[in-house]
Amino acid sequence: MFSFLSADKRKTYCLYEAPDEDSLRRAAERLNIPADVITPVDRIDPGIFA
């Protein structure tokens, strides 16, 4: 849904929509992308995408 770099450009943060953590990890493995830390959230302010 949304990705961005840290200020020092050493880390990438991505916002994904998935039913659960295991689903996200499986998708990341299939796509060969890292999913080192997953932090579940209940809701997102729609204004973040404006």
PDB file of N, CA and C in Angstrom:
ATOM      1  N   MET A   1       0.810  -1.185   0.000  1.00  0.00           N
ATOM      2  CA  MET A   1       0.000   0.000   0.000  1.00  0.00           C
ATOM      3  C   MET A   1       0.859   1.258   0.000  1.00  0.00           C
ATOM      4  N   PHE A   2       1.976   1.226   0.763  1.00  0.00           N
ATOM      5  CA  PHE A   2       2.781   2.429   0.936  1.00  0.00           C
ATOM      6  C   PHE A   2       4.167   2.019   1.408  1.00  0.00           C
ATOM      7  N   SER A   3       5.204   2.617   0.858  1.00  0.00           N
ATOM      8  CA  SER A   3       6.583   2.333   1.269  1.00  0.00           C
ATOM      9  C   SER A   3       7.349   3.640   1.382  1.00  0.00           C
ATOM     10  N   PHE A   4       8.322   3.679   2.282  1.00  0.00           N
ATOM     11  CA  PHE A   4       9.170   4.856   2.405  1.00  0.00           C
ATOM     12  C   PHE A   4      10.506   4.479   3.021  1.00  0.00           C
ATOM     13  N   LEU A   5      11.508   5.348   2.838  1.00  0.00           N
ATOM     14  CA  LEU A   5      12.846   5.147   3.384  1.00  0.00           C
ATOM     15  C   LEU A   5      13.017   5.935   4.663  1.00  0.00           C
ATOM     16  N   SER A   6      13.886   5.432   5.548  1.00  0.00           N
ATOM     17  CA  SER A   6      14.237   6.194   6.741  1.00  0.00           C
ATOM     18  C   SER A   6      15.049   7.415   6.311  1.00  0.00           C
ATOM     19  N   ALA A   7      15.181   8.381   7.209  1.00  0.00           N
ATOM     20  CA  ALA A   7      15.891   9.620   6.884  1.00  0.00           C
ATOM     21  C   ALA A   7      17.326   9.358   6.434  1.00  0.00           C
ATOM     22  N   ASP A   8      17.965   8.332   7.019  1.00  0.00           N
ATOM     23  CA  ASP A   8      19.347   8.021   6.642  1.00  0.00           C
ATOM     24  C   ASP A   8      19.424   7.109   5.411  1.00  0.00           C
ATOM     25  N   LYS A   9      18.266   6.748   4.856  1.00  0.00           N
ATOM     26  CA  LYS A   9      18.154   5.925   3.644  1.00  0.00           C
ATOM     27  C   LYS A   9      18.776   4.539   3.800  1.00  0.00           C
ATOM     28  N   ARG A  10      18.783   4.029   5.021  1.00  0.00           N
ATOM     29  CA  ARG A  10      19.351   2.705   5.269  1.00  0.00           C
ATOM     30  C   ARG A  10      18.282   1.646   5.502  1.00  0.00           C
ATOM     31  N   LYS A  11      17.046   2.067   5.783  1.00  0.00           N
ATOM     32  CA  LYS A  11      15.969   1.121   6.042  1.00  0.00           C
ATOM     33  C   LYS A  11      14.746   1.504   5.211  1.00  0.00           C
ATOM     34  N   THR A  12      14.006   0.489   4.803  1.00  0.00           N
ATOM     35  CA  THR A  12      12.759   0.693   4.093  1.00  0.00           C
ATOM     36  C   THR A  12      11.620   0.217   4.983  1.00  0.00           C
ATOM     37  N   TYR A  13      10.578   0.997   5.035  1.00  0.00           N
ATOM     38  CA  TYR A  13       9.381   0.635   5.787  1.00  0.00           C
ATOM     39  C   TYR A  13       8.231   0.520   4.810  1.00  0.00           C
ATOM     40  N   CYS A  14       7.428  -0.529   4.966  1.00  0.00           N
ATOM     41  CA  CYS A  14       6.320  -0.765   4.045  1.00  0.00           C
ATOM     42  C   CYS A  14       5.046  -1.021   4.830  1.00  0.00           C
ATOM     43  N   LEU A  15       3.954  -0.518   4.313  1.00  0.00           N
ATOM     44  CA  LEU A  15       2.645  -0.741   4.903  1.00  0.00           C
ATOM     45  C   LEU A  15       1.909  -1.718   3.993  1.00  0.00           C
ATOM     46  N   TYR A  16       1.516  -2.846   4.551  1.00  0.00           N
ATOM     47  CA  TYR A  16       0.823  -3.886   3.799  1.00  0.00           C
ATOM     48  C   TYR A  16      -0.538  -4.141   4.423  1.00  0.00           C
ATOM     49  N   GLU A  17      -1.450  -4.614   3.623  1.00  0.00           N
ATOM     50  CA  GLU A  17      -2.742  -5.070   4.131  1.00  0.00           C
ATOM     51  C   GLU A  17      -2.767  -6.582   3.981  1.00  0.00           C
ATOM     52  N   ALA A  18      -2.982  -7.282   5.091  1.00  0.00           N
ATOM     53  CA  ALA A  18      -3.007  -8.746   5.076  1.00  0.00           C
ATOM     54  C   ALA A  18      -3.928  -9.221   6.199  1.00  0.00           C
ATOM     55  N   PRO A  19      -4.510 -10.399   6.044  1.00  0.00           N
ATOM     56  CA  PRO A  19      -5.418 -10.902   7.084  1.00  0.00           C
ATOM     57  C   PRO A  19      -4.713 -11.227   8.404  1.00  0.00           C
ATOM     58  N   ASP A  20      -3.431 -11.600   8.327  1.00  0.00           N
ATOM     59  CA  ASP A  20      -2.689 -11.922   9.543  1.00  0.00           C
ATOM     60  C   ASP A  20      -1.180 -11.922   9.239  1.00  0.00           C
ATOM     61  N   GLU A  21      -0.382 -12.022  10.287  1.00  0.00           N
ATOM     62  CA  GLU A  21       1.075 -11.960  10.153  1.00  0.00           C
ATOM     63  C   GLU A  21       1.630 -13.112   9.316  1.00  0.00           C
ATOM     64  N   ASP A  22       1.093 -14.318   9.524  1.00  0.00           N
ATOM     65  CA  ASP A  22       1.583 -15.477   8.761  1.00  0.00           C
ATOM     66  C   ASP A  22       1.370 -15.298   7.261  1.00  0.00           C
ATOM     67  N   SER A  23       0.235 -14.744   6.880  1.00  0.00           N
ATOM     68  CA  SER A  23      -0.035 -14.500   5.454  1.00  0.00           C
ATOM     69  C   SER A  23       0.981 -13.528   4.871  1.00  0.00           C
ATOM     70  N   LEU A  24       1.298 -12.509   5.635  1.00  0.00           N
ATOM     71  CA  LEU A  24       2.270 -11.523   5.171  1.00  0.00           C
ATOM     72  C   LEU A  24       3.653 -12.152   5.031  1.00  0.00           C
ATOM     73  N   ARG A  25       4.053 -12.957   6.005  1.00  0.00           N
ATOM     74  CA  ARG A  25       5.365 -13.619   5.926  1.00  0.00           C
ATOM     75  C   ARG A  25       5.448 -14.560   4.727  1.00  0.00           C
ATOM     76  N   ARG A  26       4.391 -15.330   4.474  1.00  0.00           N
ATOM     77  CA  ARG A  26       4.395 -16.242   3.317  1.00  0.00           C
ATOM     78  C   ARG A  26       4.501 -15.469   2.009  1.00  0.00           C
ATOM     79  N   ALA A  27       3.763 -14.373   1.898  1.00  0.00           N
ATOM     80  CA  ALA A  27       3.823 -13.561   0.678  1.00  0.00           C
ATOM     81  C   ALA A  27       5.215 -12.976   0.501  1.00  0.00           C
ATOM     82  N   ALA A  28       5.820 -12.496   1.567  1.00  0.00           N
ATOM     83  CA  ALA A  28       7.164 -11.931   1.490  1.00  0.00           C
ATOM     84  C   ALA A  28       8.175 -12.994   1.053  1.00  0.00           C
ATOM     85  N   GLU A  29       8.042 -14.203   1.572  1.00  0.00           N
ATOM     86  CA  GLU A  29       8.944 -15.292   1.170  1.00  0.00           C
ATOM     87  C   GLU A  29       8.792 -15.607  -0.313  1.00  0.00           C
ATOM     88  N   ARG A  30       7.545 -15.681  -0.789  1.00  0.00           N
ATOM     89  CA  ARG A  30       7.310 -15.974  -2.220  1.00  0.00           C
ATOM     90  C   ARG A  30       7.909 -14.899  -3.114  1.00  0.00           C
ATOM     91  N   LEU A  31       7.871 -13.651  -2.657  1.00  0.00           N
ATOM     92  CA  LEU A  31       8.384 -12.536  -3.453  1.00  0.00           C
ATOM     93  C   LEU A  31       9.859 -12.256  -3.195  1.00  0.00           C
ATOM     94  N   ASN A  32      10.433 -13.012  -2.264  1.00  0.00           N
ATOM     95  CA  ASN A  32      11.844 -12.853  -1.916  1.00  0.00           C
ATOM     96  C   ASN A  32      12.154 -11.420  -1.438  1.00  0.00           C
ATOM     97  N   ILE A  33      11.268 -10.902  -0.575  1.00  0.00           N
ATOM     98  CA  ILE A  33      11.502  -9.594   0.025  1.00  0.00           C
ATOM     99  C   ILE A  33      11.565  -9.770   1.543  1.00  0.00           C
ATOM    100  N   PRO A  34      12.355  -8.970   2.225  1.00  0.00           N
ATOM    101  CA  PRO A  34      12.464  -9.122   3.675  1.00  0.00           C
ATOM    102  C   PRO A  34      11.212  -8.636   4.399  1.00  0.00           C
ATOM    103  N   ALA A  35      10.888  -9.331   5.463  1.00  0.00           N
ATOM    104  CA  ALA A  35       9.823  -8.905   6.372  1.00  0.00           C
ATOM    105  C   ALA A  35      10.369  -9.160   7.778  1.00  0.00           C
ATOM    106  N   ASP A  36      11.384  -8.391   8.138  1.00  0.00           N
ATOM    107  CA  ASP A  36      12.110  -8.630   9.387  1.00  0.00           C
ATOM    108  C   ASP A  36      11.267  -8.366  10.625  1.00  0.00           C
ATOM    109  N   VAL A  37      10.549  -7.264  10.631  1.00  0.00           N
ATOM    110  CA  VAL A  37       9.718  -6.891  11.777  1.00  0.00           C
ATOM    111  C   VAL A  37       8.326  -6.575  11.260  1.00  0.00           C
ATOM    112  N   ILE A  38       7.337  -7.202  11.854  1.00  0.00           N
ATOM    113  CA  ILE A  38       5.947  -6.951  11.478  1.00  0.00           C
ATOM    114  C   ILE A  38       5.234  -6.409  12.710  1.00  0.00           C
ATOM    115  N   THR A  39       4.598  -5.265  12.541  1.00  0.00           N
ATOM    116  CA  THR A  39       3.869  -4.639  13.636  1.00  0.00           C
ATOM    117  C   THR A  39       2.402  -4.497  13.226  1.00  0.00           C
ATOM    118  N   PRO A  40       1.529  -5.309  13.804  1.00  0.00           N
ATOM    119  CA  PRO A  40       0.107  -5.201  13.456  1.00  0.00           C
ATOM    120  C   PRO A  40      -0.485  -3.882  13.960  1.00  0.00           C
ATOM    121  N   VAL A  41      -1.408  -3.333  13.188  1.00  0.00           N
ATOM    122  CA  VAL A  41      -2.142  -2.134  13.593  1.00  0.00           C
ATOM    123  C   VAL A  41      -3.635  -2.403  13.374  1.00  0.00           C
ATOM    124  N   ASP A  42      -4.464  -1.714  14.166  1.00  0.00           N
ATOM    125  CA  ASP A  42      -5.910  -1.897  14.059  1.00  0.00           C
ATOM    126  C   ASP A  42      -6.522  -1.063  12.962  1.00  0.00           C
ATOM    127  N   ARG A  43      -6.017   0.146  12.775  1.00  0.00           N
ATOM    128  CA  ARG A  43      -6.567   1.021  11.743  1.00  0.00           C
ATOM    129  C   ARG A  43      -5.538   2.072  11.362  1.00  0.00           C
ATOM    130  N   ILE A  44      -5.760   2.669  10.206  1.00  0.00           N
ATOM    131  CA  ILE A  44      -4.849   3.667   9.669  1.00  0.00           C
ATOM    132  C   ILE A  44      -5.669   4.902   9.324  1.00  0.00           C
ATOM    133  N   ASP A  45      -5.144   6.056   9.633  1.00  0.00           N
ATOM    134  CA  ASP A  45      -5.797   7.321   9.286  1.00  0.00           C
ATOM    135  C   ASP A  45      -5.788   7.462   7.765  1.00  0.00           C
ATOM    136  N   PRO A  46      -6.951   7.543   7.127  1.00  0.00           N
ATOM    137  CA  PRO A  46      -6.990   7.651   5.654  1.00  0.00           C
ATOM    138  C   PRO A  46      -6.197   8.848   5.124  1.00  0.00           C
ATOM    139  N   GLY A  47      -5.985   9.869   5.930  1.00  0.00           N
ATOM    140  CA  GLY A  47      -5.224  11.034   5.501  1.00  0.00           C
ATOM    141  C   GLY A  47      -3.778  10.736   5.194  1.00  0.00           C
ATOM    142  N   ILE A  48      -3.254   9.603   5.627  1.00  0.00           N
ATOM    143  CA  ILE A  48      -1.853   9.250   5.371  1.00  0.00           C
ATOM    144  C   ILE A  48      -1.603   9.090   3.874  1.00  0.00           C
ATOM    145  N   PHE A  49      -2.633   8.780   3.101  1.00  0.00           N
ATOM    146  CA  PHE A  49      -2.471   8.557   1.678  1.00  0.00           C
ATOM    147  C   PHE A  49      -2.785   9.787   0.840  1.00  0.00           C
ATOM    148  N   ALA A  50      -3.111  10.880   1.490  1.00  0.00           N
ATOM    149  CA  ALA A  50      -3.473  12.102   0.761  1.00  0.00           C
ATOM    150  C   ALA A  50      -2.270  12.771   0.141  1.00  0.00           C
TER     151      ALA A  50
END
